[in-house]
Coordinates of C-alpha atoms in Angstrom, one line a residue:
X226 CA 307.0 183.3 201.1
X227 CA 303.9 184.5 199.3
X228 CA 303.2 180.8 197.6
X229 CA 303.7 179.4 201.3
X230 CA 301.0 182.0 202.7
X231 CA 298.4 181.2 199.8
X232 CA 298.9 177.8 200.4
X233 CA 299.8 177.1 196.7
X234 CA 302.7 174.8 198.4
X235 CA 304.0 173.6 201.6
X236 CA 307.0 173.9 203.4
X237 CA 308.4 170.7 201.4
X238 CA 307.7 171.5 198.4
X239 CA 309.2 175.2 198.8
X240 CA 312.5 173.3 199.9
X241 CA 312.4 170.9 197.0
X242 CA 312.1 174.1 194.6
X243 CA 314.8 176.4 196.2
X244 CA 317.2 173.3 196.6
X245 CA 316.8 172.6 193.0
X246 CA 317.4 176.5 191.9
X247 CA 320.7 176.3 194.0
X248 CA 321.5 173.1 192.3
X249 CA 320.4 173.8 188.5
X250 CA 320.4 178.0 188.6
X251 CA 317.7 178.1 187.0
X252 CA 315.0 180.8 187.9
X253 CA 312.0 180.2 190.8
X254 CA 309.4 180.6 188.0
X255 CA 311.4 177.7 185.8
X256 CA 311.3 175.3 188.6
X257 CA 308.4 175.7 189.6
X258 CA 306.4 175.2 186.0
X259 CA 308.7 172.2 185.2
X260 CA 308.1 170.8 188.9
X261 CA 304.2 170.5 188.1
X262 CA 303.6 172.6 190.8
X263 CA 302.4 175.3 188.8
X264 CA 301.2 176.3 185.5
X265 CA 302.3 179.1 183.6
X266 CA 298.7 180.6 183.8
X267 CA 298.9 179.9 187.8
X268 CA 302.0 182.0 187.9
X269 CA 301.1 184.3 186.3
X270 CA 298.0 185.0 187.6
X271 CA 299.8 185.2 190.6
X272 CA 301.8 187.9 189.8
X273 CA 299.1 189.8 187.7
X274 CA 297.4 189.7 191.2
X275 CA 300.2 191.1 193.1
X276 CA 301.0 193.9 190.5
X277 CA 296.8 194.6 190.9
X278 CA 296.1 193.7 187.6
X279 CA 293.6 190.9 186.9
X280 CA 294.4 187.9 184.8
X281 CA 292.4 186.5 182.0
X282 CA 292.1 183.4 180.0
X283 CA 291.8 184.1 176.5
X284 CA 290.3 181.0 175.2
X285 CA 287.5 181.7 177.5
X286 CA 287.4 185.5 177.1
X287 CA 284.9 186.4 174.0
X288 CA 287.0 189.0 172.3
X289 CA 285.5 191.6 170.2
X290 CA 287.0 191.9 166.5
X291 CA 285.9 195.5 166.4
X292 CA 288.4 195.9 169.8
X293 CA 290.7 193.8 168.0
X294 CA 291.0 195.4 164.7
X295 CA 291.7 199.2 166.9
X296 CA 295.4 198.2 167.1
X297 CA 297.3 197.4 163.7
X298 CA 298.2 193.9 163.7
X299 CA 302.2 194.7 163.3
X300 CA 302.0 196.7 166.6
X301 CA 300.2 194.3 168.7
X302 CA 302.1 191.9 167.8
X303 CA 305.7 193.5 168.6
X304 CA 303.8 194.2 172.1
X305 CA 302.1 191.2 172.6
X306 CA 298.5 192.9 173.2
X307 CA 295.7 192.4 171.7
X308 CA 292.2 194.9 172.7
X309 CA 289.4 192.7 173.7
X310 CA 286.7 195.2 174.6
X311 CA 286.0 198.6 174.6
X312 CA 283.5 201.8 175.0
X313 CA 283.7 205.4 173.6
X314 CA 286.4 206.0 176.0
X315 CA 288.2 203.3 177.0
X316 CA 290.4 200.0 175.8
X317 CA 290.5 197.2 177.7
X318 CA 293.7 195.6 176.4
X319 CA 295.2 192.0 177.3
X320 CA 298.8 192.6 177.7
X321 CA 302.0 189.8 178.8
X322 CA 303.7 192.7 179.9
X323 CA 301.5 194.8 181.8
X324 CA 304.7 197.4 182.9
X325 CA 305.9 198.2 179.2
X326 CA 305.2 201.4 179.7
X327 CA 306.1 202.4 175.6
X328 CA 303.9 199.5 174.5
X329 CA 301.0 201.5 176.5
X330 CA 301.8 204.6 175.1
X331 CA 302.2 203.7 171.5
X332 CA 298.2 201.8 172.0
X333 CA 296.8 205.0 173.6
X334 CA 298.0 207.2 170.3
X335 CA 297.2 205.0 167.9
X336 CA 293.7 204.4 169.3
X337 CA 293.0 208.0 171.0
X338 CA 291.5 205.4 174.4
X339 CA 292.1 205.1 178.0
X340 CA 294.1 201.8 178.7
X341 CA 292.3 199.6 181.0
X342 CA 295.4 196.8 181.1
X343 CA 294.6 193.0 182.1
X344 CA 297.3 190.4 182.0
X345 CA 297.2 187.3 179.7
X346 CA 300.1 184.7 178.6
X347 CA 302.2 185.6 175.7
X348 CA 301.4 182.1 174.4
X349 CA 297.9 183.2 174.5
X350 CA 297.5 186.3 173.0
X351 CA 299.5 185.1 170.1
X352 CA 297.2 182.4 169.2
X353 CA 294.5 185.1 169.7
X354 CA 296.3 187.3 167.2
X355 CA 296.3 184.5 165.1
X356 CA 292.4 183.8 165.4
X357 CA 291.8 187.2 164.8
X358 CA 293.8 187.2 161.7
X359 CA 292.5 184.5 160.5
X360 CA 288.6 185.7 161.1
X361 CA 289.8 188.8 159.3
X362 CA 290.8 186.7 156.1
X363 CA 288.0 184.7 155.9
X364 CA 285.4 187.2 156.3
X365 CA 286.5 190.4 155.4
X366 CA 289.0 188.7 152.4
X367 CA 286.5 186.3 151.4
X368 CA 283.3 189.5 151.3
X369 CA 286.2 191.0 149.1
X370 CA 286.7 188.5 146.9
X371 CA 283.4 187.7 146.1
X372 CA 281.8 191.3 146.2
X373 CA 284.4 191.6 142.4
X374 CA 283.0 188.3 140.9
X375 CA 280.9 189.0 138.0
X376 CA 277.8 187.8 140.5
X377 CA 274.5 188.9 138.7
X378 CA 272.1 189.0 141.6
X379 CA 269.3 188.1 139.0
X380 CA 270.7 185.4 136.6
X381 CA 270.5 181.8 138.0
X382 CA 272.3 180.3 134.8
X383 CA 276.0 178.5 136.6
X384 CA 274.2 179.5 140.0
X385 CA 275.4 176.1 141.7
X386 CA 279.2 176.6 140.5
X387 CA 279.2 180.3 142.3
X388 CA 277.7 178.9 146.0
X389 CA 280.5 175.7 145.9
X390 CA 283.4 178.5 144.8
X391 CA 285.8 178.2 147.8
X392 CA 285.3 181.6 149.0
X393 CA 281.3 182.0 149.5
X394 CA 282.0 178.3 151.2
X395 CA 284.1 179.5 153.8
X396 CA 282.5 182.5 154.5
X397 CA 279.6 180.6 155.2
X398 CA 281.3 178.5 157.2
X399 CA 283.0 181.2 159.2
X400 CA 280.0 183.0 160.2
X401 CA 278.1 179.7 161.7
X402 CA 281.4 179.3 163.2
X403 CA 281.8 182.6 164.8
X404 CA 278.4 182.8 166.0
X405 CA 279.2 179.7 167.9
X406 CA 281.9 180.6 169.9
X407 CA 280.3 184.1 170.4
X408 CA 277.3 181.8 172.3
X409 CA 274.7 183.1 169.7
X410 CA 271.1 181.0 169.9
X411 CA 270.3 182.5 166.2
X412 CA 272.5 184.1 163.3
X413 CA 270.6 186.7 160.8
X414 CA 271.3 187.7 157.8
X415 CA 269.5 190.7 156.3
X416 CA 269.4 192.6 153.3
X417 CA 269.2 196.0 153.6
X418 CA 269.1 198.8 150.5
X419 CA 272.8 199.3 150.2
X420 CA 274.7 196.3 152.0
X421 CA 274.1 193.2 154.2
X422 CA 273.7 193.2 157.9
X423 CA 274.7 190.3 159.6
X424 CA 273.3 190.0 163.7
X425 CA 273.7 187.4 166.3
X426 CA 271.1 187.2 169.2
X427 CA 273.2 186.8 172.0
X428 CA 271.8 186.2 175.4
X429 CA 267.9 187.1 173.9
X430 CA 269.6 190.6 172.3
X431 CA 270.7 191.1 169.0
X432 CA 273.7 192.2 168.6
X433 CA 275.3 194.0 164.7
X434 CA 278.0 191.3 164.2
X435 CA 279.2 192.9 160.5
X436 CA 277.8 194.8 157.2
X437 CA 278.9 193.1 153.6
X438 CA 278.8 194.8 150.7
X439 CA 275.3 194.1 149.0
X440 CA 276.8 192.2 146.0
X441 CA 278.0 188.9 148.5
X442 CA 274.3 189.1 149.3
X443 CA 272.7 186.3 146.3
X444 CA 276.0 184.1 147.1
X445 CA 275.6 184.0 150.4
X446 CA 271.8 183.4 151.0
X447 CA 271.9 181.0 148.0
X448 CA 274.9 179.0 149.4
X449 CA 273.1 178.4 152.7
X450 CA 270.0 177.6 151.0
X451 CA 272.0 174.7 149.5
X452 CA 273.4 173.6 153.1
X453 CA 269.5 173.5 154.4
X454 CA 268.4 171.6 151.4
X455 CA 265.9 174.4 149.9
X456 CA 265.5 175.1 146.3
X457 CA 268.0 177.8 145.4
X458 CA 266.0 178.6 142.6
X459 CA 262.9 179.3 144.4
X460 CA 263.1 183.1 145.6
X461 CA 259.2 184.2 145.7
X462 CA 258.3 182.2 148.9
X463 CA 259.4 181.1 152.2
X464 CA 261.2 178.2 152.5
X465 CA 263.0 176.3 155.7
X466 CA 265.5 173.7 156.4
X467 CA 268.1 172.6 158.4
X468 CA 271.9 172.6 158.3
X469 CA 274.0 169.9 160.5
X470 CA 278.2 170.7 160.9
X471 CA 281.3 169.9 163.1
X472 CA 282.9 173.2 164.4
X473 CA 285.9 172.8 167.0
X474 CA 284.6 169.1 167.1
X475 CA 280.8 170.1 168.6
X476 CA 278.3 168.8 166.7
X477 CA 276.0 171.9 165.7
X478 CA 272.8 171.6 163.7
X479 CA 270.7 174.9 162.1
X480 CA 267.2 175.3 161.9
X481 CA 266.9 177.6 158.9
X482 CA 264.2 180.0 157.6
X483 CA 264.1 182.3 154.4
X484 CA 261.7 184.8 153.5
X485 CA 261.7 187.2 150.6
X486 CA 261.6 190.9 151.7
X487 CA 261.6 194.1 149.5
X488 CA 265.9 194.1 149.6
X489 CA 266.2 190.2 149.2
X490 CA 265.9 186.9 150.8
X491 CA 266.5 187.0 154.4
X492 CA 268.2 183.9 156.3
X493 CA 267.8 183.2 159.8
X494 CA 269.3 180.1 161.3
X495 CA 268.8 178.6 165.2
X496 CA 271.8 177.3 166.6
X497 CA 270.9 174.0 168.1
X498 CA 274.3 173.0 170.1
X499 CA 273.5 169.2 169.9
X500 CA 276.7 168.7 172.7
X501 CA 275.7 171.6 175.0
X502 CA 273.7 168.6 177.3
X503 CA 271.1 168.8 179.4
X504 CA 270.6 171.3 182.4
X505 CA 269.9 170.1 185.3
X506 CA 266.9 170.7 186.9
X507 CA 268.2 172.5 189.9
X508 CA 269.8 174.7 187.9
X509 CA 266.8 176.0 185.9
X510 CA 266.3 178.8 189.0
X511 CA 263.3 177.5 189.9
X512 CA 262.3 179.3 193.4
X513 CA 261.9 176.6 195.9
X514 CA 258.7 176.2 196.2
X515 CA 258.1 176.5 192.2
X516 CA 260.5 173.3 192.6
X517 CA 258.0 171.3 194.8
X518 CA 254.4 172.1 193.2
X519 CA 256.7 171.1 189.5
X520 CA 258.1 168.3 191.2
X521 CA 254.9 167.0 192.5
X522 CA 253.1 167.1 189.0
X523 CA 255.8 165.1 187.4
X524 CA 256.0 162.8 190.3
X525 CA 252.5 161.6 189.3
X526 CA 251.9 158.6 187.5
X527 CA 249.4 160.4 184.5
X528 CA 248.3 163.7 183.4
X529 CA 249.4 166.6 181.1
X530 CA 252.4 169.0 181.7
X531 CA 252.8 172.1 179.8
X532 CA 255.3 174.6 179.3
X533 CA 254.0 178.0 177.7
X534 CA 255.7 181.1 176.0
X535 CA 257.4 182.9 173.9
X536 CA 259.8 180.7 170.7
X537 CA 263.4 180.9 172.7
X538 CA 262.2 180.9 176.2
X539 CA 263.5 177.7 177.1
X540 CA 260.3 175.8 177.3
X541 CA 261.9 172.6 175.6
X542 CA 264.8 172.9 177.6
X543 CA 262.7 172.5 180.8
X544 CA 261.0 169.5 179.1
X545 CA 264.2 167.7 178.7
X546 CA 265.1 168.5 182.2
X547 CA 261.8 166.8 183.9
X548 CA 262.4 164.0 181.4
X549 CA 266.4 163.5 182.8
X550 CA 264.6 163.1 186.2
X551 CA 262.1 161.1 185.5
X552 CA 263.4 158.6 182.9
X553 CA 264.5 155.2 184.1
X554 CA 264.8 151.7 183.1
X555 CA 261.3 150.9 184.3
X556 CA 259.0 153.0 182.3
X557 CA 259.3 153.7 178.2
X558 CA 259.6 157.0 177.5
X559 CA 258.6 158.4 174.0
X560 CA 258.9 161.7 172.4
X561 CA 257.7 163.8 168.8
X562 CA 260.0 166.9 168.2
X563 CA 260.8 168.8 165.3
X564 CA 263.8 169.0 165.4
X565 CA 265.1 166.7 168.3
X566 CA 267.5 169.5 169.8
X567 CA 268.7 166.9 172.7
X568 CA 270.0 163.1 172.3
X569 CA 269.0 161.5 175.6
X570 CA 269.9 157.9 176.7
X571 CA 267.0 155.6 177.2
X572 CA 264.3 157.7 174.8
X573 CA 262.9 156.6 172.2
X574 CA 262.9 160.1 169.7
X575 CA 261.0 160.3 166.8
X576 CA 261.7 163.5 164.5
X577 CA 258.9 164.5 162.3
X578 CA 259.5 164.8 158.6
X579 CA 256.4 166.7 157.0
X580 CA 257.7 166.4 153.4
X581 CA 257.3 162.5 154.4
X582 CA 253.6 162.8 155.7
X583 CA 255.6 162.6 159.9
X584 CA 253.4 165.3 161.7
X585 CA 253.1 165.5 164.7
X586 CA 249.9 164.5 164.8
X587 CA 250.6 161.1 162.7
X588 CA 253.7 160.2 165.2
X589 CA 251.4 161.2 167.9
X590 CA 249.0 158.3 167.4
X591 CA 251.9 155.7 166.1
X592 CA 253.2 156.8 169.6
X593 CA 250.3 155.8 171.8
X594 CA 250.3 152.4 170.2
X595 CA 253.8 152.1 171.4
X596 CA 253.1 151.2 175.1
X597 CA 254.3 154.1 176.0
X598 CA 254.7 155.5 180.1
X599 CA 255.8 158.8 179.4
X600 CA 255.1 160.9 176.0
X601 CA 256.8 164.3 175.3
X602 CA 255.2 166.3 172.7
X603 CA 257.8 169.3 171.2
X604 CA 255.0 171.6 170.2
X605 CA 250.8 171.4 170.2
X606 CA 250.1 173.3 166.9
X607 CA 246.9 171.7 166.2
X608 CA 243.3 170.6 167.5
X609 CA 244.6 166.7 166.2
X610 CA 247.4 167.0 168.3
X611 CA 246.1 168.5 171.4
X612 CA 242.9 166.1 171.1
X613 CA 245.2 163.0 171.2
X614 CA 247.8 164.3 173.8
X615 CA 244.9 165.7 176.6
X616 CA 243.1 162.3 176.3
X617 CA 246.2 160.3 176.7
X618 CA 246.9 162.2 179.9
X619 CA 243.6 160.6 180.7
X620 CA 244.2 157.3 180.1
X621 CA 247.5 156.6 181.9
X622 CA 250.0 158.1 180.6
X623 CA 252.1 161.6 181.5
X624 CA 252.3 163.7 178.7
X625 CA 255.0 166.9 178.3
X626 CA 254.6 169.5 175.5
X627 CA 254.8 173.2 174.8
X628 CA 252.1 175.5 174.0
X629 CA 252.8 179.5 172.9
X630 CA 250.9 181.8 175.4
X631 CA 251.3 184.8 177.1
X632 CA 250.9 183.3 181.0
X633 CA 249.9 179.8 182.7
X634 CA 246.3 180.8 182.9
X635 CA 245.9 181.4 179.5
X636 CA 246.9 177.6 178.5
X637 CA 243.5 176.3 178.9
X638 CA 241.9 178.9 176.8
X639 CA 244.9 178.6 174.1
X640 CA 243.3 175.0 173.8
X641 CA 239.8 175.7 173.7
X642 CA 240.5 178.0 170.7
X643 CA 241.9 174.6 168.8
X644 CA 238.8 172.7 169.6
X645 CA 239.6 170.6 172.6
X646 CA 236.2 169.8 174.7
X647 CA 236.5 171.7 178.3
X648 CA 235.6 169.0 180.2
X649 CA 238.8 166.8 178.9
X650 CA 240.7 170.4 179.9
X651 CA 239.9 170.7 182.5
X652 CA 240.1 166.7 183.9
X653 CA 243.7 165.8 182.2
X654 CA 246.0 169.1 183.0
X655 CA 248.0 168.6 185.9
X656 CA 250.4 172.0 185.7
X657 CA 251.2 174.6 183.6
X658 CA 254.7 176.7 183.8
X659 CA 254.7 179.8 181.9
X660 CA 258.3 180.5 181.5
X661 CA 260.5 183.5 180.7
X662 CA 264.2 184.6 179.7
X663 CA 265.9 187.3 181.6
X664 CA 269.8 188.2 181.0
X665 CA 271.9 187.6 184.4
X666 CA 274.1 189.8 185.8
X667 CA 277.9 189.5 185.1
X668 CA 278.8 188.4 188.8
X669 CA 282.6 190.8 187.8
X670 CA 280.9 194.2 187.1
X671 CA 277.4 194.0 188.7
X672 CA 277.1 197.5 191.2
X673 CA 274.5 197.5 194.3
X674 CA 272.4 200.3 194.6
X675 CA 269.3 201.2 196.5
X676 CA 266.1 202.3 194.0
X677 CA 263.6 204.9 195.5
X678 CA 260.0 204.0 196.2
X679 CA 258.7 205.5 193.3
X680 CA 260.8 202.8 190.8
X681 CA 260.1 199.7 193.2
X682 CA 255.9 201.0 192.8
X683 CA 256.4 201.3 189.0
X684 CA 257.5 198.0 188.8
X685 CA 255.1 196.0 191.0
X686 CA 257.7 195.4 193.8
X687 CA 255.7 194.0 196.6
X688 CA 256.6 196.5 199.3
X689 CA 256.4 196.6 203.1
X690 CA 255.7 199.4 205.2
X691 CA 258.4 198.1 208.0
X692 CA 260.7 197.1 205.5
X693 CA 263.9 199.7 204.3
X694 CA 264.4 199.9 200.7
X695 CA 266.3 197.6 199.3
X696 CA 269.9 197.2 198.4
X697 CA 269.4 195.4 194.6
X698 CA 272.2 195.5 191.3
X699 CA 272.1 197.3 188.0
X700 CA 274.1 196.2 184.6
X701 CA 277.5 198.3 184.6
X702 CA 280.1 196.8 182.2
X703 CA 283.5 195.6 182.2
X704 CA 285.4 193.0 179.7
X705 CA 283.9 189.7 181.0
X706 CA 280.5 190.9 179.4
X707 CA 281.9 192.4 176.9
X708 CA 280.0 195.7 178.0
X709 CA 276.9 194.8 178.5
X710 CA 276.3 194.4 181.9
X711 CA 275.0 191.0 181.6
X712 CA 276.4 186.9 180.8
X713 CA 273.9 184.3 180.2
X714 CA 270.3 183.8 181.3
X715 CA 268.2 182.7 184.2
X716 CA 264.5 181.2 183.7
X717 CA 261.3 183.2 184.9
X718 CA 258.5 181.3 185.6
X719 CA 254.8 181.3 186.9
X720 CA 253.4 177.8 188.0
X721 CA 249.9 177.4 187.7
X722 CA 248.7 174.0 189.5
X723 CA 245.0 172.9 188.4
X724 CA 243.4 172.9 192.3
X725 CA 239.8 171.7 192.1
X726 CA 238.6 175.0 191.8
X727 CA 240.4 176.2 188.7
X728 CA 239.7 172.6 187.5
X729 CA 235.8 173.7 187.9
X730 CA 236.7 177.0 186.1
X731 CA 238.0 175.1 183.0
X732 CA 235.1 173.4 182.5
X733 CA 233.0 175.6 183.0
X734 CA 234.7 178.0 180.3
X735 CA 235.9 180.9 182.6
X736 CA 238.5 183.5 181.1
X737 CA 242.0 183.0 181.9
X738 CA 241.9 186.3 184.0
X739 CA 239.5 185.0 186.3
X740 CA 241.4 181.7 186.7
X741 CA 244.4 183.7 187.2
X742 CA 242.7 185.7 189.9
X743 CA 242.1 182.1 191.9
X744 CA 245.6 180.9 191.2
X745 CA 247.1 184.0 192.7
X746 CA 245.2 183.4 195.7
X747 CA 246.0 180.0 196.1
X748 CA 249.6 181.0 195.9
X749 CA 250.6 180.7 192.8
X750 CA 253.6 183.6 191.8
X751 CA 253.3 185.5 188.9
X752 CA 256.3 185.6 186.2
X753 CA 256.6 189.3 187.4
X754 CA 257.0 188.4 191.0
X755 CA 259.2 185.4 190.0
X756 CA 261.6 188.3 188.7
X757 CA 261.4 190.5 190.8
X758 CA 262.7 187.9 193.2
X759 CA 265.7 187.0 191.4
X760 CA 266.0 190.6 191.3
X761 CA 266.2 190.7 195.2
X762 CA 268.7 187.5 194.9
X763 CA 270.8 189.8 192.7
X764 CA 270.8 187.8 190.0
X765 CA 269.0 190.2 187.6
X766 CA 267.7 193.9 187.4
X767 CA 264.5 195.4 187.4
X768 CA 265.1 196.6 183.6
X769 CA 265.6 193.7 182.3
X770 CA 262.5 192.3 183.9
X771 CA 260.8 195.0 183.0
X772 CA 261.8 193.9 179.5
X773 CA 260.6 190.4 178.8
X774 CA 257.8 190.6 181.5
X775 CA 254.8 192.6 179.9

């Protein structure tokens, strides 16, 4: 039997089942779901498997409204489908009943696709239906409803009364909401000359997520502006804030911005997922021996740590990382962030509060009165602040922080342009990690292919004259990554470790080309050949590191 050979059950158990089907009549599948032996998901996975279908899991699957709205809601539900992806051509659908051949037929007319059929439970695709359904209400309904209020995009007379009206509130709401579970790191919303376009950056890209009609816009932007605490009144300058919810039981807080532009106020909010925990170090992607020269700076006793790059490369993510190795009950461990994106057991967190006179600067030098072992720094924006962290690196204590520049190199001249003496430089930094997002592969869809010579040159593979092309991946699409060719995000990154020589070089003012120079030849790997080795790994392709690698 086919659930002997899999070794789902044993002999026993496969006599306990088909002794209680004699006994009961009831079918194999029955008895084996009420037996525990197997869920209904298990069985029919199973069977999805054996009919060469594959099975998903819905509540795991991100399904596309656009693919969802295709097929009329009466029809997918007589079927039990619902679309969850699709291309020009095609339609992946999740069916129960992947053999109803007039439930295929009646899809393929009404939406002029190819079926590409996947197998899910009934159970779930009607909850799915349901979701959908009510996303469709809340936005679409709710854009409705308020697009024929009597909003005068001008007038703030009763202004207050239209952003709490039920309607703007849930759609709101809804949107945060939706950009959650679609894994979005920011949501923006942007006036254009005729309607609203709303985007979610998903996995470093933006992504179109919907267009409202331009008369929500006003409601909208002011409603949020009231959930970041700004001053809804106040439309001539940038403002920011933050927002703090429960969705689905997560705690999620905002970072807001608002700017005016020529077509409106635009709102842009980072998603800071206050339950997604900390990674793990090893699972950052640091390259072996990027783990040991990292390893061996934190290790030490005193000394600076920084993380450089781009805002949303993960540099504060790293931070909390080192800190979730190194914090223990023997040494106090301190940290100034704005925000605090991370809650971690046994730190002391201080959140700065400009509007109270907190900067970083201020909680900087509260901080080093505190006894502290270990200080983390969010962000050195300001000579004040990289004054007081480099010299407290000097006087016993390890200091993390984050500092935005183009490569490792460059760190040390990023803090001679604030004002901080060379000498100091060059005698408290330890290490600097330049660090970089690149999309991953989807590990369902990704193809192997071999590139010619002319492509590996173009992007700096390092190539060897005994060495056969390699066999590397490329993006292709399929419904786990909802076509893109890629699902979540692996770290680049370039270690720079300050040897005696490129210590010398700091003082002595050098540029961070020349220092880069040294480093390279002392074995430090560059955030290009950092890639291009994940790229080998087959974790990522060549385009994409051609993309976030300049």
């Amino acid at each position: 039997m086919l659930l002997v050979e899999e070794g789902i059950i044993d002999a026993t158990q496969l006599d306990e089942v088909l002794a209680e089907v004699e006994e009961t009549g009831k079918a194999l599948s029955r008895v084996l779901i009420e037996m525990e032996i197997l869920t209904e998901d298990d069985l029919l996975a199973i069977l999805a498997d054996q009919a060469g279908y594959e099975f998903v899991d819905l509540l795991e699957y991100g399904i596309d409204p656009v693919a969802a709205s295709l097929v009329p809601d009466n029809i997918a539900r007589r079927y039990s489908l619902i679309p969850i992806g699709f291309d020009e051509e095609r339609l992946i659908v999740a069916m129960s009943d992947p053999q109803n051949v007039i439930a295929r037929d009646d899809v393929a007319r009404v939406t002029k696709r190819e079926l590409e059929v996947v197998v899910a439970t009934q159970a779930a695709v009607m909850d799915a239906l349901d979701k959908m359904a009510r996303m469709e209400t809340d936005v679409e309904a709710l854009t409705g409803e308020i697009a024929a209020g009597d909003d005068d995009s001008d007038a703030l007379e009763g202004l207050t009364e239209v952003v709490e009206d039920a309607p703007i509130v849930k759609l709101a709401n809804t949107l945060i909401a939706q950009a959650v579970q679609d894994r979005a790191s920011d949501i923006h919303i942007e006036p254009q000359a005729k309607d609203l376009r709303i985007r979610y950056r998903i996995d470093g890209v933006l992504h179109e997520h919907m267009r409202s009609p331009k008369s929500v816009q006003n409601s909208l932007v002011s409603r949020l502006k009231i959930m970041s605490d700004m001053d809804i009144a106040e439309r001539r300058i940038p403002q920011d804030g933050r927002i703090s919810m429960s969705i689905s039981g997560r705690e999620i807080d905002l970072r807001a911005a608002c700017v005016p532009t020529v077509w409106g106020e635009k709102f842009v909010m980072r998603i800071l997922d206050k339950q997604a925990g900390i990674v793990p170090l090893e699972q950052l992607g640091l390259l072996e021996d990027n783990a040991k020269k990292l390893a061996n700076a934190y290790n030490k006793p005193y000394g600076a740590i920084l993380a450089t790059g781009p805002t949303g490369s993960g540099k504060t993510t790293t931070l909390y990382s080192i800190l979730n190795v190194i914090n223990d009950d023997a040494k106090n461990v301190m940290t100034v962030e704005d925000p605090v994106e991370f809650r971690l057991s046994g730190l002391s967190q201080i959140q700065v509060n400009t509007r109270a006179g907190l900067t970083f600067a201020s909680a900087l030098r509260s901080l080093v009165r505190c006894d502290p072992d270990i200080m983390m720094v969010g962000e050195i924006r300001d000579k004040e602040t990289a004054t007081i962290a480099i010299e407290s690196a000097l006087t016993g204590h390890l200091v993390l922080s984050t500092l935005h520049t183009n490569d490792a190199p460059s760190a040390a001249t990023r803090l001679f342009e604030m004002g901080v003496e060379a000498f100091l430089v060059g005698s408290a930094l330890d290490c600097v990690l330049a660090q970089r997002l690149a999309r991953r592969l989807c590990e369902k869809c990704k193809e192997p292919y071999q590139p010619t010579e002319e492509a590996l040159v173009e992007c700096g593979w390092p190539l060897d004259e005994e060495e056969e092309l390699p066999v590397i991946y490329k993006p292709a699409g399929c419904k786990s990554c909802s076509n893109t060719g890629y699902r979540g995000r692996v770290a680049l990154h370039e270690i720079m470790i300050l040897s005696e020589e490129i210590e010398r070089m700091v003082v002595e003012h050098r540029t961070s080309e020349e220092m880069k120079k040294i480093a390279v030849m002392e074995g430090m790997k560059t955030l290009r050949l950092d890639g291009l080795a994940k790229v080998r790994l087959g974790i990522t392709a060549i385009d994409e590191i051609m993309r976030v690698v300049v």
